[in-house]
Amino acid sequence: LMVILGAFFGLISGMDNLTTSARDADGYLMFDRSLFEVPSAAIVISEPEVLQGRFAVHASDSGVPMMFVEDLQVRLRGIATDEGELFIGIGPSPAVDAYLQGMTYDEIADLDLDVARVKSVEYETHEGAGLPGPPGTEAFWVSSAEGPGLLTLDWTVPDGEWTAVVMNADGSSGVTADLAFGAKASNIAVIGWTRIAIGLIAVLGGAIAVIYGVRHGSTPITTVTKQRPRHEGNNTAPTM
């Protein structure tokens, strides 16, 4: 019973993070802006779970299936640390791959989060000798932001495969920026509280079964061992 209750309250705690706490003013579950620095021409995010940041982590911990999430929206925020101009863009993965082909860039393979803080970033470096042009001149971006100062890119995720990139606005190598990203969904609360209701029913059912078993106990089994009567010999002397 304690195991069931522990799992149930863990689910409630995770859903609290998703539905109420640790969100920004617009409802996005974000991690704090952290320094991302690569010597190449681009920081690339192709894995949806990485792009969703804390949202994906808490959704997984709370047992919320991402396939049931509706109107998923992602937010990317960034500012160049050298006071230069930054570019943030999202495009169809095949088009972005074609644009990046031949240049050196660093793809985020794993993001280790400690609550709202980025502990470490693992990159996969793709080598190339080509030099990209200014990314803002490309027509395939479905959403982008460019310029000095703090940039914010909000985007509703449709079906398909998508890739986000962070680059210097002029396409030069050496990208250094403070970045934050995360997500929100319109129906996350409905999914979460439905799961909690199902969990509560399971807990109550388990509790009733345990209480019933304790009260009524088990019927003791009486073991009866039957013995055959012993036939003693006739000790009477025979009559002569």
mmCIF file of N, CA, C and O in Angstrom, residues 17-18 22 29-36 45 47-61 75 108-122 179-183:
data_model
loop_
_atom_site.group_PDB
_atom_site.id
_atom_site.type_symbol
_atom_site.label_atom_id
_atom_site.label_comp_id
_atom_site.label_asym_id
_atom_site.label_seq_id
_atom_site.Cartn_x
_atom_site.Cartn_y
_atom_site.Cartn_z
ATOM 1 N N ASN A 17 4.244 20.407 -11.196
ATOM 2 C CA ASN A 17 5.261 21.120 -11.970
ATOM 3 C C ASN A 17 4.762 21.443 -13.364
ATOM 4 O O ASN A 17 5.070 22.497 -13.928
ATOM 5 N N LEU A 18 4.009 20.529 -13.947
ATOM 6 C CA LEU A 18 3.529 20.732 -15.312
ATOM 7 C C LEU A 18 2.398 21.738 -15.386
ATOM 8 O O LEU A 18 2.258 22.471 -16.355
ATOM 9 N N ALA A 22 6.753 26.723 -11.600
ATOM 10 C CA ALA A 22 7.976 26.748 -12.409
ATOM 11 C C ALA A 22 7.738 27.175 -13.853
ATOM 12 O O ALA A 22 8.493 26.823 -14.732
ATOM 13 N N LEU A 29 7.142 26.146 -19.562
ATOM 14 C CA LEU A 29 8.011 25.513 -18.583
ATOM 15 C C LEU A 29 9.427 25.562 -19.145
ATOM 16 O O LEU A 29 9.781 24.825 -20.063
ATOM 17 N N MET A 30 10.247 26.473 -18.611
ATOM 18 C CA MET A 30 11.568 26.762 -19.163
ATOM 19 C C MET A 30 12.647 26.435 -18.135
ATOM 20 O O MET A 30 12.390 26.341 -16.939
ATOM 21 N N PHE A 31 13.892 26.271 -18.617
ATOM 22 C CA PHE A 31 15.020 26.285 -17.710
ATOM 23 C C PHE A 31 15.663 27.672 -17.758
ATOM 24 O O PHE A 31 15.427 28.450 -18.673
ATOM 25 N N ASP A 32 16.447 27.995 -16.746
ATOM 26 C CA ASP A 32 17.085 29.306 -16.677
ATOM 27 C C ASP A 32 18.062 29.479 -17.839
ATOM 28 O O ASP A 32 18.681 28.507 -18.298
ATOM 29 N N ARG A 33 18.197 30.722 -18.298
ATOM 30 C CA ARG A 33 19.142 30.983 -19.375
ATOM 31 C C ARG A 33 20.536 30.529 -18.970
ATOM 32 O O ARG A 33 21.024 30.842 -17.892
ATOM 33 N N SER A 34 21.170 29.791 -19.860
ATOM 34 C CA SER A 34 22.479 29.209 -19.576
ATOM 35 C C SER A 34 23.403 29.452 -20.757
ATOM 36 O O SER A 34 22.953 29.628 -21.896
ATOM 37 N N LEU A 35 24.693 29.440 -20.483
ATOM 38 C CA LEU A 35 25.680 29.714 -21.520
ATOM 39 C C LEU A 35 25.888 28.493 -22.403
ATOM 40 O O LEU A 35 26.193 27.402 -21.918
ATOM 41 N N PHE A 36 25.724 28.687 -23.699
ATOM 42 C CA PHE A 36 26.030 27.677 -24.707
ATOM 43 C C PHE A 36 27.132 28.268 -25.591
ATOM 44 O O PHE A 36 26.976 29.370 -26.131
ATOM 45 N N ILE A 45 19.627 21.879 -32.756
ATOM 46 C CA ILE A 45 18.744 21.089 -31.889
ATOM 47 C C ILE A 45 17.770 20.345 -32.796
ATOM 48 O O ILE A 45 16.858 20.940 -33.368
ATOM 49 N N GLU A 47 16.520 17.027 -31.753
ATOM 50 C CA GLU A 47 15.713 16.118 -30.944
ATOM 51 C C GLU A 47 14.589 16.894 -30.269
ATOM 52 O O GLU A 47 14.848 17.855 -29.540
ATOM 53 N N PRO A 48 13.319 16.493 -30.469
ATOM 54 C CA PRO A 48 12.197 17.222 -29.857
ATOM 55 C C PRO A 48 12.297 17.309 -28.343
ATOM 56 O O PRO A 48 11.959 18.337 -27.749
ATOM 57 N N GLU A 49 12.781 16.238 -27.690
ATOM 58 C CA GLU A 49 12.857 16.240 -26.227
ATOM 59 C C GLU A 49 13.837 17.295 -25.728
ATOM 60 O O GLU A 49 13.630 17.900 -24.673
ATOM 61 N N VAL A 50 14.907 17.518 -26.479
ATOM 62 C CA VAL A 50 15.876 18.553 -26.090
ATOM 63 C C VAL A 50 15.258 19.930 -26.252
ATOM 64 O O VAL A 50 15.367 20.792 -25.367
ATOM 65 N N LEU A 51 14.573 20.137 -27.359
ATOM 66 C CA LEU A 51 13.966 21.436 -27.628
ATOM 67 C C LEU A 51 12.882 21.778 -26.616
ATOM 68 O O LEU A 51 12.690 22.946 -26.255
ATOM 69 N N GLN A 52 12.179 20.761 -26.119
ATOM 70 C CA GLN A 52 11.107 21.001 -25.141
ATOM 71 C C GLN A 52 11.641 21.222 -23.731
ATOM 72 O O GLN A 52 10.901 21.671 -22.848
ATOM 73 N N GLY A 53 12.915 20.925 -23.511
ATOM 74 C CA GLY A 53 13.553 21.239 -22.240
ATOM 75 C C GLY A 53 12.875 20.613 -21.041
ATOM 76 O O GLY A 53 12.583 19.422 -21.001
ATOM 77 N N ARG A 54 12.574 21.430 -20.023
ATOM 78 C CA ARG A 54 11.992 20.953 -18.771
ATOM 79 C C ARG A 54 10.608 20.345 -18.976
ATOM 80 O O ARG A 54 10.191 19.464 -18.224
ATOM 81 N N PHE A 55 9.891 20.829 -19.980
ATOM 82 C CA PHE A 55 8.552 20.294 -20.243
ATOM 83 C C PHE A 55 8.634 18.797 -20.521
ATOM 84 O O PHE A 55 7.868 18.007 -19.963
ATOM 85 N N ALA A 56 9.565 18.390 -21.393
ATOM 86 C CA ALA A 56 9.697 16.976 -21.734
ATOM 87 C C ALA A 56 10.124 16.155 -20.530
ATOM 88 O O ALA A 56 9.647 15.043 -20.326
ATOM 89 N N VAL A 57 11.024 16.723 -19.695
ATOM 90 C CA VAL A 57 11.486 16.012 -18.503
ATOM 91 C C VAL A 57 10.330 15.764 -17.546
ATOM 92 O O VAL A 57 10.114 14.646 -17.068
ATOM 93 N N HIS A 58 9.548 16.815 -17.253
ATOM 94 C CA HIS A 58 8.450 16.665 -16.298
ATOM 95 C C HIS A 58 7.306 15.840 -16.871
ATOM 96 O O HIS A 58 6.625 15.121 -16.136
ATOM 97 N N ALA A 59 7.080 15.935 -18.173
ATOM 98 C CA ALA A 59 6.044 15.101 -18.786
ATOM 99 C C ALA A 59 6.397 13.631 -18.647
ATOM 100 O O ALA A 59 5.552 12.791 -18.323
ATOM 101 N N SER A 60 7.678 13.311 -18.863
ATOM 102 C CA SER A 60 8.116 11.925 -18.721
ATOM 103 C C SER A 60 8.012 11.463 -17.271
ATOM 104 O O SER A 60 7.512 10.369 -16.991
ATOM 105 N N ASP A 61 8.464 12.302 -16.333
ATOM 106 C CA ASP A 61 8.400 11.934 -14.909
ATOM 107 C C ASP A 61 6.962 11.772 -14.433
ATOM 108 O O ASP A 61 6.692 11.002 -13.509
ATOM 109 N N ARG A 75 9.224 27.528 -26.973
ATOM 110 C CA ARG A 75 9.778 28.884 -26.874
ATOM 111 C C ARG A 75 11.297 28.784 -26.770
ATOM 112 O O ARG A 75 11.821 28.017 -25.966
ATOM 113 N N ILE A 108 23.276 19.393 -30.346
ATOM 114 C CA ILE A 108 23.072 19.013 -28.948
ATOM 115 C C ILE A 108 22.555 17.576 -28.905
ATOM 116 O O ILE A 108 21.447 17.285 -29.359
ATOM 117 N N ALA A 109 23.392 16.677 -28.355
ATOM 118 C CA ALA A 109 23.014 15.266 -28.256
ATOM 119 C C ALA A 109 22.292 14.970 -26.953
ATOM 120 O O ALA A 109 21.427 14.098 -26.890
ATOM 121 N N ASP A 110 22.659 15.705 -25.886
ATOM 122 C CA ASP A 110 22.025 15.462 -24.586
ATOM 123 C C ASP A 110 22.127 16.716 -23.747
ATOM 124 O O ASP A 110 23.120 17.456 -23.816
ATOM 125 N N LEU A 111 21.071 16.946 -22.976
ATOM 126 C CA LEU A 111 21.000 18.113 -22.102
ATOM 127 C C LEU A 111 20.691 17.611 -20.698
ATOM 128 O O LEU A 111 19.637 17.035 -20.465
ATOM 129 N N ASP A 112 21.619 17.799 -19.774
ATOM 130 C CA ASP A 112 21.442 17.330 -18.403
ATOM 131 C C ASP A 112 20.918 18.483 -17.560
ATOM 132 O O ASP A 112 21.623 19.471 -17.337
ATOM 133 N N LEU A 113 19.659 18.359 -17.122
ATOM 134 C CA LEU A 113 19.018 19.423 -16.360
ATOM 135 C C LEU A 113 18.925 19.055 -14.894
ATOM 136 O O LEU A 113 18.605 17.923 -14.535
ATOM 137 N N ASP A 114 19.208 20.026 -14.022
ATOM 138 C CA ASP A 114 19.009 19.895 -12.597
ATOM 139 C C ASP A 114 17.947 20.915 -12.197
ATOM 140 O O ASP A 114 18.251 22.082 -11.941
ATOM 141 N N VAL A 115 16.694 20.464 -12.208
ATOM 142 C CA VAL A 115 15.533 21.334 -12.002
ATOM 143 C C VAL A 115 15.546 22.412 -13.091
ATOM 144 O O VAL A 115 15.306 22.108 -14.244
ATOM 145 N N ALA A 116 15.867 23.647 -12.757
ATOM 146 C CA ALA A 116 15.821 24.720 -13.757
ATOM 147 C C ALA A 116 17.198 25.124 -14.244
ATOM 148 O O ALA A 116 17.335 26.115 -14.958
ATOM 149 N N ARG A 117 18.207 24.335 -13.903
ATOM 150 C CA ARG A 117 19.574 24.698 -14.258
ATOM 151 C C ARG A 117 20.164 23.660 -15.191
ATOM 152 O O ARG A 117 19.949 22.463 -15.021
ATOM 153 N N VAL A 118 20.913 24.130 -16.192
ATOM 154 C CA VAL A 118 21.608 23.219 -17.101
ATOM 155 C C VAL A 118 22.921 22.807 -16.443
ATOM 156 O O VAL A 118 23.801 23.641 -16.208
ATOM 157 N N LYS A 119 23.070 21.508 -16.136
ATOM 158 C CA LYS A 119 24.295 21.021 -15.515
ATOM 159 C C LYS A 119 25.382 20.807 -16.550
ATOM 160 O O LYS A 119 26.542 21.148 -16.321
ATOM 161 N N SER A 120 25.006 20.237 -17.685
ATOM 162 C CA SER A 120 25.999 19.965 -18.720
ATOM 163 C C SER A 120 25.306 19.783 -20.067
ATOM 164 O O SER A 120 24.110 19.470 -20.127
ATOM 165 N N VAL A 121 26.062 19.995 -21.120
ATOM 166 C CA VAL A 121 25.566 19.825 -22.491
ATOM 167 C C VAL A 121 26.528 18.909 -23.227
ATOM 168 O O VAL A 121 27.750 19.102 -23.173
ATOM 169 N N GLU A 122 25.991 17.916 -23.893
ATOM 170 C CA GLU A 122 26.805 17.019 -24.714
ATOM 171 C C GLU A 122 26.540 17.329 -26.188
ATOM 172 O O GLU A 122 25.391 17.320 -26.631
ATOM 173 N N LEU A 179 21.138 30.916 -23.647
ATOM 174 C CA LEU A 179 19.930 30.348 -24.243
ATOM 175 C C LEU A 179 19.029 29.726 -23.188
ATOM 176 O O LEU A 179 19.486 29.270 -22.143
ATOM 177 N N ALA A 180 17.744 29.703 -23.498
ATOM 178 C CA ALA A 180 16.757 28.977 -22.704
ATOM 179 C C ALA A 180 15.680 28.494 -23.651
ATOM 180 O O ALA A 180 15.320 29.192 -24.600
ATOM 181 N N PHE A 181 15.190 27.279 -23.420
ATOM 182 C CA PHE A 181 14.063 26.809 -24.228
ATOM 183 C C PHE A 181 13.182 25.895 -23.408
ATOM 184 O O PHE A 181 13.597 25.337 -22.391
ATOM 185 N N GLY A 182 11.942 25.771 -23.843
ATOM 186 C CA GLY A 182 10.955 24.959 -23.147
ATOM 187 C C GLY A 182 9.681 24.903 -23.960
ATOM 188 O O GLY A 182 9.659 25.237 -25.142
ATOM 189 N N ALA A 183 8.588 24.491 -23.316
ATOM 190 C CA ALA A 183 7.348 24.278 -24.055
ATOM 191 C C ALA A 183 6.146 24.392 -23.129
ATOM 192 O O ALA A 183 6.261 24.447 -21.904
#
